Tab-separated table of C-alpha atoms in Angstrom:
chain	number	residue	atom	x	y	z
A	1373	MET	CA	-0.025	0.067	0.031
A	1374	GLU	CA	2.874	2.482	0.984
A	1375	GLU	CA	4.503	1.620	-2.421
A	1376	SER	CA	1.430	2.349	-4.244
A	1377	LYS	CA	1.022	5.569	-2.633
A	1378	LYS	CA	4.658	6.625	-3.410
A	1379	GLU	CA	3.970	5.748	-6.895
A	1380	LEU	CA	0.908	7.981	-7.238
A	1381	GLU	CA	2.867	10.794	-5.723
A	1382	ARG	CA	5.467	10.364	-8.262
A	1383	VAL	CA	2.905	10.527	-11.150
A	1384	ALA	CA	1.295	13.655	-9.557
A	1385	ALA	CA	4.617	15.281	-9.518
A	1386	MET	CA	5.331	14.471	-13.061
A	1387	SER	CA	2.066	15.889	-14.241
A	1388	ASP	CA	3.326	19.279	-13.203
A	1389	SER	CA	6.294	19.082	-15.560
A	1390	ASP	CA	5.544	21.224	-18.691
A	1391	ASP	CA	1.937	21.369	-18.994
A	1392	ASP	CA	2.222	25.330	-18.388
A	1393	SER	CA	3.549	25.499	-22.023
A	1394	VAL	CA	0.145	25.484	-23.525
A	1395	VAL	CA	-1.796	28.357	-21.707
A	1396	LYS	CA	-0.896	30.516	-18.889
A	1397	VAL	CA	-2.492	29.103	-15.665
A	1398	ASN	CA	-4.863	31.116	-13.396
A	1399	PRO	CA	-3.014	31.460	-9.932
A	1400	ARG	CA	-6.161	30.373	-7.978
A	1401	PHE	CA	-6.324	27.207	-10.238
A	1402	GLN	CA	-2.617	26.618	-9.718
A	1403	SER	CA	-3.064	26.841	-5.954
A	1404	GLU	CA	-6.095	24.391	-5.918
A	1405	TYR	CA	-4.117	22.111	-8.049
A	1406	ASN	CA	-1.200	22.060	-5.560
A	1407	GLU	CA	-3.691	21.043	-2.975
A	1408	TRP	CA	-5.122	18.258	-5.222
A	1409	LYS	CA	-1.649	16.948	-5.477
A	1410	LYS	CA	-1.051	16.554	-1.792
A	1411	LYS	CA	-4.191	14.311	-1.584
A	1412	CYS	CA	-3.922	12.632	-4.863
A	1413	PRO	CA	-2.570	9.159	-3.474
A	1414	PHE	CA	-5.738	9.023	-1.488
A	1415	PHE	CA	-8.189	9.625	-4.242
A	1416	TYR	CA	-7.206	7.084	-7.170
A	1417	ASP	CA	-6.208	3.562	-7.617
A	1418	PHE	CA	-3.756	4.931	-10.316
A	1419	ILE	CA	-3.430	8.160	-12.559
A	1420	ILE	CA	-1.439	8.936	-15.692
A	1421	SER	CA	-0.879	12.522	-16.535
A	1422	HIS	CA	0.493	13.027	-19.985
A	1423	PRO	CA	1.486	16.619	-21.045
A	1424	LEU	CA	0.429	17.396	-24.661
A	1425	PRO	CA	2.191	19.742	-27.061
A	1426	ARG	CA	-1.106	21.300	-27.608
A	1427	THR	CA	-4.688	21.488	-26.233
A	1428	SER	CA	-7.111	18.691	-27.137
A	1429	LEU	CA	-10.634	19.223	-27.647
A	1430	THR	CA	-11.639	15.663	-27.757
A	1431	VAL	CA	-10.729	12.197	-26.199
A	1432	HIS	CA	-12.458	8.833	-26.400
A	1433	TRP	CA	-11.834	5.231	-25.584
A	1434	SER	CA	-12.306	2.647	-28.032
A	1435	THR	CA	-14.532	-0.446	-27.602
A	1436	MET	CA	-11.900	-2.756	-28.979
A	1437	THR	CA	-10.679	-5.477	-26.588
A	1438	PRO	CA	-7.508	-4.528	-24.720
A	1439	LEU	CA	-4.217	-6.100	-25.699
A	1440	THR	CA	-1.804	-7.540	-23.275
A	1441	HIS	CA	1.312	-5.405	-22.895
A	1442	PRO	CA	4.156	-7.340	-24.823
A	1443	HIS	CA	6.649	-6.683	-21.998
A	1444	VAL	CA	4.617	-6.075	-18.830
A	1445	PRO	CA	2.040	-8.864	-18.392
A	1446	SER	CA	0.341	-6.861	-15.457
A	1447	LEU	CA	-0.798	-4.135	-17.923
A	1448	ALA	CA	-3.141	-4.076	-20.843
A	1449	LEU	CA	-3.162	-1.791	-23.602
A	1450	HIS	CA	-6.320	0.161	-24.297
A	1451	ARG	CA	-6.951	2.154	-27.697
A	1452	LEU	CA	-7.611	5.876	-27.005
A	1453	LEU	CA	-7.847	8.914	-29.397
A	1454	PHE	CA	-7.359	12.620	-28.747
A	1455	ASN	CA	-6.367	15.531	-31.010
A	1456	SER	CA	-4.205	18.572	-31.542
A	1457	TYR	CA	-4.156	21.684	-33.758
A	1458	CYS	CA	-1.487	23.801	-35.190
A	1459	ARG	CA	-2.300	27.353	-35.488
A	1460	ARG	CA	0.661	28.156	-37.534
A	1461	THR	CA	0.004	25.549	-40.228
A	1462	ARG	CA	-3.671	25.434	-39.468
A	1463	THR	CA	-3.387	21.778	-39.384
A	1464	SER	CA	-5.524	19.393	-37.287
A	1465	TYR	CA	-4.138	16.071	-36.141
A	1466	LEU	CA	-6.171	13.027	-34.902
A	1467	ARG	CA	-3.896	11.000	-32.541
A	1468	VAL	CA	-4.416	7.352	-31.695
A	1469	THR	CA	-2.587	5.552	-28.738
A	1470	ASN	CA	-2.451	2.524	-26.874
A	1471	ALA	CA	-2.872	3.480	-23.189
A	1472	PRO	CA	-1.173	1.138	-20.774
A	1473	LEU	CA	-3.646	0.253	-17.713
A	1474	PRO	CA	-3.314	-2.117	-14.837
A	1475	THR	CA	-5.121	-5.369	-15.288
A	1476	VAL	CA	-7.842	-6.297	-12.756
A	1477	ASP	CA	-5.439	-8.661	-10.788
A	1478	TYR	CA	-2.555	-6.346	-10.964
A	1479	GLY	CA	-1.490	-6.555	-7.115
A	1480	PRO	CA	0.718	-3.642	-6.171
A	1481	ILE	CA	0.506	-0.845	-8.660
A	1482	PRO	CA	3.139	-0.943	-11.182
A	1483	ILE	CA	4.961	2.185	-12.609
A	1484	LEU	CA	2.768	3.104	-15.426
A	1485	PRO	CA	4.702	4.030	-18.675
A	1486	LYS	CA	3.552	7.394	-20.413
A	1487	VAL	CA	0.926	7.281	-23.094
A	1488	GLU	CA	2.678	7.320	-26.484
A	1489	VAL	CA	1.153	8.112	-29.739
A	1490	ASN	CA	1.383	5.339	-32.567
A	1491	GLN	CA	-0.666	6.834	-35.275
A	1492	ASN	CA	-0.990	10.429	-36.368
A	1493	LEU	CA	-3.810	11.503	-38.944
A	1494	VAL	CA	-3.824	14.739	-40.711
A	1495	LEU	CA	-7.037	16.624	-41.380
A	1496	ASP	CA	-7.609	19.780	-43.405
A	1497	SER	CA	-9.962	21.427	-41.132
A	1498	ARG	CA	-10.121	21.947	-37.288
A	1499	LEU	CA	-11.307	19.002	-35.488
A	1500	ALA	CA	-14.118	19.612	-32.665
A	1501	MET	CA	-14.926	15.971	-31.654
A	1502	ALA	CA	-13.993	12.384	-32.590
A	1503	ARG	CA	-15.677	9.125	-31.723
A	1504	PHE	CA	-14.938	5.315	-32.350
A	1505	MET	CA	-17.861	3.596	-33.765
A	1506	PRO	CA	-18.991	1.155	-30.869
A	1507	GLN	CA	-20.024	-1.728	-33.208
A	1508	ASN	CA	-16.770	-1.408	-35.371
A	1509	PRO	CA	-13.996	0.260	-33.444
A	1510	ASN	CA	-11.719	0.390	-36.548
A	1511	ILE	CA	-14.043	3.237	-37.779
A	1512	VAL	CA	-13.843	6.709	-36.283
A	1513	GLY	CA	-16.272	9.497	-36.943
A	1514	VAL	CA	-14.760	13.009	-36.932
A	1515	ARG	CA	-16.689	16.248	-36.552
A	1516	THR	CA	-14.743	19.217	-37.736
A	1517	GLN	CA	-15.461	23.007	-37.646
A	1518	SER	CA	-16.436	22.894	-41.305
A	1519	THR	CA	-19.447	21.345	-42.666
A	1520	ASP	CA	-18.071	17.862	-42.960
A	1521	VAL	CA	-18.129	14.721	-40.964
A	1522	TYR	CA	-15.294	12.468	-41.669
A	1523	PHE	CA	-15.236	8.737	-41.354
A	1524	HIS	CA	-11.814	6.797	-41.356
A	1525	PRO	CA	-11.977	3.130	-41.941
A	1526	ASP	CA	-9.217	1.408	-40.010
A	1527	VAL	CA	-8.455	4.720	-38.593
A	1528	ARG	CA	-6.670	5.852	-41.830
A	1529	LEU	CA	-7.149	8.769	-44.110
A	1530	THR	CA	-8.684	6.580	-46.857
A	1531	GLY	CA	-12.135	7.530	-45.714
A	1532	PHE	CA	-14.585	9.967	-47.225
A	1533	ALA	CA	-16.278	13.193	-46.142
A	1534	HIS	CA	-20.050	13.546	-45.877
A	1535	ASN	CA	-21.802	16.982	-45.544
A	1536	VAL	CA	-24.429	16.517	-43.140
A	1537	HIS	CA	-25.693	19.998	-42.774
A	1538	GLY	CA	-24.511	23.487	-43.737
A	1539	HIS	CA	-23.105	24.754	-40.624
A	1540	GLY	CA	-20.146	24.111	-38.122
A	1541	GLY	CA	-20.572	22.361	-34.957
A	1542	ALA	CA	-19.091	20.062	-32.384
A	1543	GLY	CA	-21.757	17.388	-31.572
A	1544	LEU	CA	-21.123	13.754	-32.703
A	1545	ALA	CA	-22.662	10.553	-31.516
A	1546	TRP	CA	-23.034	7.120	-32.998
A	1547	ASN	CA	-26.155	5.202	-32.480
A	1548	GLU	CA	-25.434	2.458	-29.862
A	1549	LYS	CA	-28.224	0.242	-31.188
A	1550	ARG	CA	-28.071	0.724	-34.992
A	1551	GLU	CA	-24.659	0.038	-36.632
A	1552	GLY	CA	-23.499	2.775	-38.928
A	1553	TYR	CA	-25.807	5.565	-37.897
A	1554	ILE	CA	-24.418	8.747	-36.486
A	1555	LEU	CA	-25.871	12.049	-35.224
A	1556	SER	CA	-24.013	15.432	-35.718
A	1557	SER	CA	-25.289	18.627	-34.270
A	1558	LYS	CA	-24.200	21.996	-32.964
A	1559	VAL	CA	-24.321	20.680	-29.274
A	1560	HIS	CA	-22.932	17.719	-27.390
A	1561	ASN	CA	-24.259	18.427	-23.998
A	1562	LEU	CA	-26.802	15.398	-23.527
A	1563	SER	CA	-26.536	11.629	-22.776
A	1564	PHE	CA	-28.999	8.852	-23.021
A	1565	HIS	CA	-28.976	6.265	-20.279
A	1566	PRO	CA	-27.139	3.042	-21.247
A	1567	TYR	CA	-30.102	0.732	-20.049
A	1568	ASN	CA	-33.334	2.983	-20.179
A	1569	GLU	CA	-34.293	4.758	-23.426
A	1570	TRP	CA	-36.440	7.169	-21.678
A	1571	ILE	CA	-33.838	8.832	-19.254
A	1572	VAL	CA	-31.638	11.553	-20.580
A	1573	ALA	CA	-29.020	13.613	-18.673
A	1574	THR	CA	-28.320	17.213	-19.883
A	1575	ALA	CA	-25.481	19.742	-19.321
A	1576	SER	CA	-26.205	23.252	-18.978
A	1577	SER	CA	-24.729	26.837	-18.773
A	1578	ASP	CA	-26.439	27.283	-15.572
A	1579	GLU	CA	-23.760	25.153	-13.763
A	1580	THR	CA	-26.202	22.190	-13.347
A	1581	VAL	CA	-26.716	18.770	-14.737
A	1582	ARG	CA	-30.332	17.672	-15.173
A	1583	LEU	CA	-32.089	14.353	-15.543
A	1584	PHE	CA	-35.382	13.951	-17.422
A	1585	ASP	CA	-37.578	11.446	-18.430
A	1586	MET	CA	-38.419	11.678	-22.107
A	1587	ARG	CA	-42.107	10.868	-21.409
A	1588	LYS	CA	-42.454	13.973	-19.116
A	1589	LEU	CA	-39.964	16.455	-20.374
A	1590	ARG	CA	-41.784	19.258	-18.627
A	1591	GLU	CA	-40.692	18.014	-15.150
A	1592	LYS	CA	-37.002	17.273	-14.447
A	1593	ILE	CA	-36.303	14.131	-12.223
A	1594	TYR	CA	-33.200	15.437	-10.640
A	1595	ASN	CA	-31.205	18.701	-10.641
A	1596	LEU	CA	-27.456	18.123	-9.820
A	1597	GLY	CA	-25.639	21.067	-8.635
A	1598	GLY	CA	-22.000	20.837	-8.017
A	1599	HIS	CA	-20.272	22.828	-10.734
A	1600	THR	CA	-19.279	26.404	-10.321
A	1601	ASP	CA	-19.164	27.373	-14.026
A	1602	LYS	CA	-20.790	26.348	-17.396
A	1603	VAL	CA	-21.199	22.562	-17.819
A	1604	SER	CA	-20.107	21.449	-21.224
A	1605	LYS	CA	-20.295	17.621	-21.179
A	1606	VAL	CA	-22.171	14.911	-19.539
A	1607	GLU	CA	-21.978	10.993	-19.976
A	1608	TRP	CA	-23.295	7.975	-18.232
A	1609	ASN	CA	-21.116	5.212	-17.190
A	1610	PRO	CA	-21.768	2.331	-19.743
A	1611	ASN	CA	-21.217	-0.162	-16.938
A	1612	LYS	CA	-23.028	1.521	-14.152
A	1613	GLY	CA	-26.615	2.353	-14.502
A	1614	SER	CA	-26.659	4.864	-11.620
A	1615	VAL	CA	-23.415	6.670	-12.375
A	1616	LEU	CA	-22.627	9.570	-14.602
A	1617	ALA	CA	-19.946	12.060	-14.965
A	1618	SER	CA	-19.790	15.803	-16.156
A	1619	CYS	CA	-17.278	18.265	-16.820
A	1620	GLY	CA	-17.225	22.146	-17.558
A	1621	ASP	CA	-15.285	25.557	-17.355
A	1622	ASP	CA	-14.661	25.073	-13.627
A	1623	ARG	CA	-11.902	22.723	-14.613
A	1624	ARG	CA	-13.532	19.745	-12.860
A	1625	VAL	CA	-14.756	16.315	-13.810
A	1626	ILE	CA	-17.305	15.611	-11.389
A	1627	VAL	CA	-18.628	11.828	-10.810
A	1628	TRP	CA	-22.240	11.550	-9.637
A	1629	ASP	CA	-24.261	8.530	-8.290
A	1630	ILE	CA	-28.076	9.015	-8.345
A	1631	ASN	CA	-28.432	6.175	-6.051
A	1632	ARG	CA	-26.714	8.566	-3.342
A	1633	ILE	CA	-29.083	11.551	-3.990
A	1634	GLY	CA	-30.419	12.621	-0.526
A	1635	ASP	CA	-27.375	10.976	1.569
A	1636	GLU	CA	-25.770	13.149	3.826
A	1637	ILE	CA	-22.152	12.839	3.034
A	1638	LEU	CA	-19.651	15.213	4.789
A	1639	ARG	CA	-16.450	15.921	2.990
A	1640	GLY	CA	-13.499	18.305	3.478
A	1641	GLU	CA	-12.038	19.864	6.544
A	1642	SER	CA	-15.111	22.264	6.868
A	1643	LYS	CA	-17.416	19.343	7.192
A	1644	ALA	CA	-19.743	21.071	4.781
A	1645	LYS	CA	-22.611	19.090	3.278
A	1646	CYS	CA	-21.613	17.381	-0.206
A	1647	PRO	CA	-23.876	18.480	-2.972
A	1648	SER	CA	-26.665	15.698	-3.293
A	1649	GLY	CA	-25.759	12.880	-5.587
A	1650	LEU	CA	-22.021	13.932	-5.824
A	1651	LEU	CA	-19.606	11.118	-5.588
A	1652	PHE	CA	-16.257	12.497	-6.540
A	1653	SER	CA	-14.768	15.675	-7.873
A	1654	HIS	CA	-11.699	15.270	-10.052
A	1655	GLU	CA	-9.459	18.655	-9.679
A	1656	GLY	CA	-6.406	17.432	-11.535
A	1657	HIS	CA	-6.562	20.012	-14.486
A	1658	LYS	CA	-5.523	23.708	-14.242
A	1659	ASP	CA	-8.013	24.958	-16.980
A	1660	LYS	CA	-11.433	24.362	-18.441
A	1661	VAL	CA	-11.895	20.482	-19.240
A	1662	THR	CA	-12.900	20.160	-22.753
A	1663	ASP	CA	-13.986	16.532	-22.917
A	1664	PHE	CA	-13.824	13.275	-21.177
A	1665	SER	CA	-14.696	9.510	-21.779
A	1666	TRP	CA	-15.667	6.474	-19.814
A	1667	ASN	CA	-13.717	3.261	-20.495
A	1668	GLU	CA	-16.076	0.495	-21.319
A	1669	HIS	CA	-13.686	-2.190	-20.328
A	1670	GLU	CA	-12.766	-0.672	-17.021
A	1671	PRO	CA	-15.884	0.563	-15.333
A	1672	TRP	CA	-14.181	3.401	-13.176
A	1673	VAL	CA	-11.485	4.591	-15.525
A	1674	ILE	CA	-11.987	7.765	-17.143
A	1675	SER	CA	-9.699	9.746	-19.641
A	1676	SER	CA	-9.955	13.783	-19.573
A	1677	VAL	CA	-8.449	16.386	-21.450
A	1678	ALA	CA	-8.377	20.238	-20.906
A	1679	LYS	CA	-7.076	23.497	-22.016
A	1680	ASP	CA	-3.900	23.283	-19.912
A	1681	GLY	CA	-2.730	20.688	-22.369
A	1682	THR	CA	-2.959	17.636	-20.293
A	1683	LEU	CA	-4.337	14.169	-20.950
A	1684	GLN	CA	-5.206	12.341	-17.748
A	1685	VAL	CA	-6.231	8.945	-17.253
A	1686	TRP	CA	-7.585	7.809	-13.877
A	1687	LYS	CA	-9.454	5.342	-11.719
A	1688	LEU	CA	-11.255	6.303	-8.558
A	1689	ALA	CA	-10.061	4.724	-5.348
A	1690	GLN	CA	-11.955	1.677	-4.333
A	1691	SER	CA	-12.691	3.657	-0.983
A	1692	ILE	CA	-14.605	6.378	-2.791
A	1693	ARG	CA	-16.479	4.206	-5.340
A	1694	GLY	CA	-17.669	1.999	-2.409
A	1695	GLU	CA	-17.197	-1.575	-4.103
A	1696	ASP	CA	-15.301	-4.580	-2.804
A	1697	HIS	CA	-12.729	-6.402	-4.871
A	1698	GLY	CA	-15.316	-8.085	-6.970
A	1699	GLY	CA	-16.921	-4.832	-8.188
A	1700	ARG	CA	-19.808	-5.222	-6.137
A	1701	ALA	CA	-21.439	-2.525	-4.155
A	1702	ILE	CA	-20.374	-2.625	-0.378
A	1703	ASP	CA	-23.889	-2.173	0.885
A	1704	GLU	CA	-25.436	-4.801	-1.670
């Protein structure tokens, strides 16, 4: 356990290396980040922080079955994509990597290697969002800030462009039930429940996440308030029906558990009451979080990117998520 904590402290220190090269960090955010680093070993089972040369606007895990690491059997390689944009050349890059994560029975946390890019794809327009097709992870849909959606078979540039509507935008979502169907829109601030087709979560500029029943849209089911700035993204955990996460301009990724709504959970030195339903607030970024993604093969693993130029991959500590070693809720 002590070795695990030392390794997390080492990783947290590494994350502060050169991510300031992308943007100038707000002093208040820097101070809050420093406090987060001190508590980092107690919050996560593991965390990887990878400095990017430029800000990424998107990140997404593939549904492809992870591969065993060729040199470290206790690690598995999970396919992940993100992007970068060069203003000088006006070139957008889609980057694909195999992120090393500990396997389920990894025992003591190994030293996690850095995320290394193994594919770079060049686009002729600035990328806004990219998503692997769930039924065929060899195909990637890319939404640019032009009028086109690109599809890349085998994640190569031999695909085609399809003009879906005459305006730019950021929204992009594959249909989970029907292979090959994709939705593109100006917004990407809602998420349908993975098991209940009628339940939807929405992100809002009023700093809240709202849950609705599509059959009664005039009445919201819950109003989750924990962010302190605009909420830009919300997504359900594909493996945990009561869990969802959201990110926003307050540089946080908040994990919610609707089964805990109404619980009186005391957090922090002030013993202030935690917002209803809030399970955890990830504060490892120094600027606005632009996107995040749940890992389908690892139920509690999230990747997140922010305007501070960092890509982070992290897993909530077992003590926070409230599960035993078999993945079951402790109170079941």
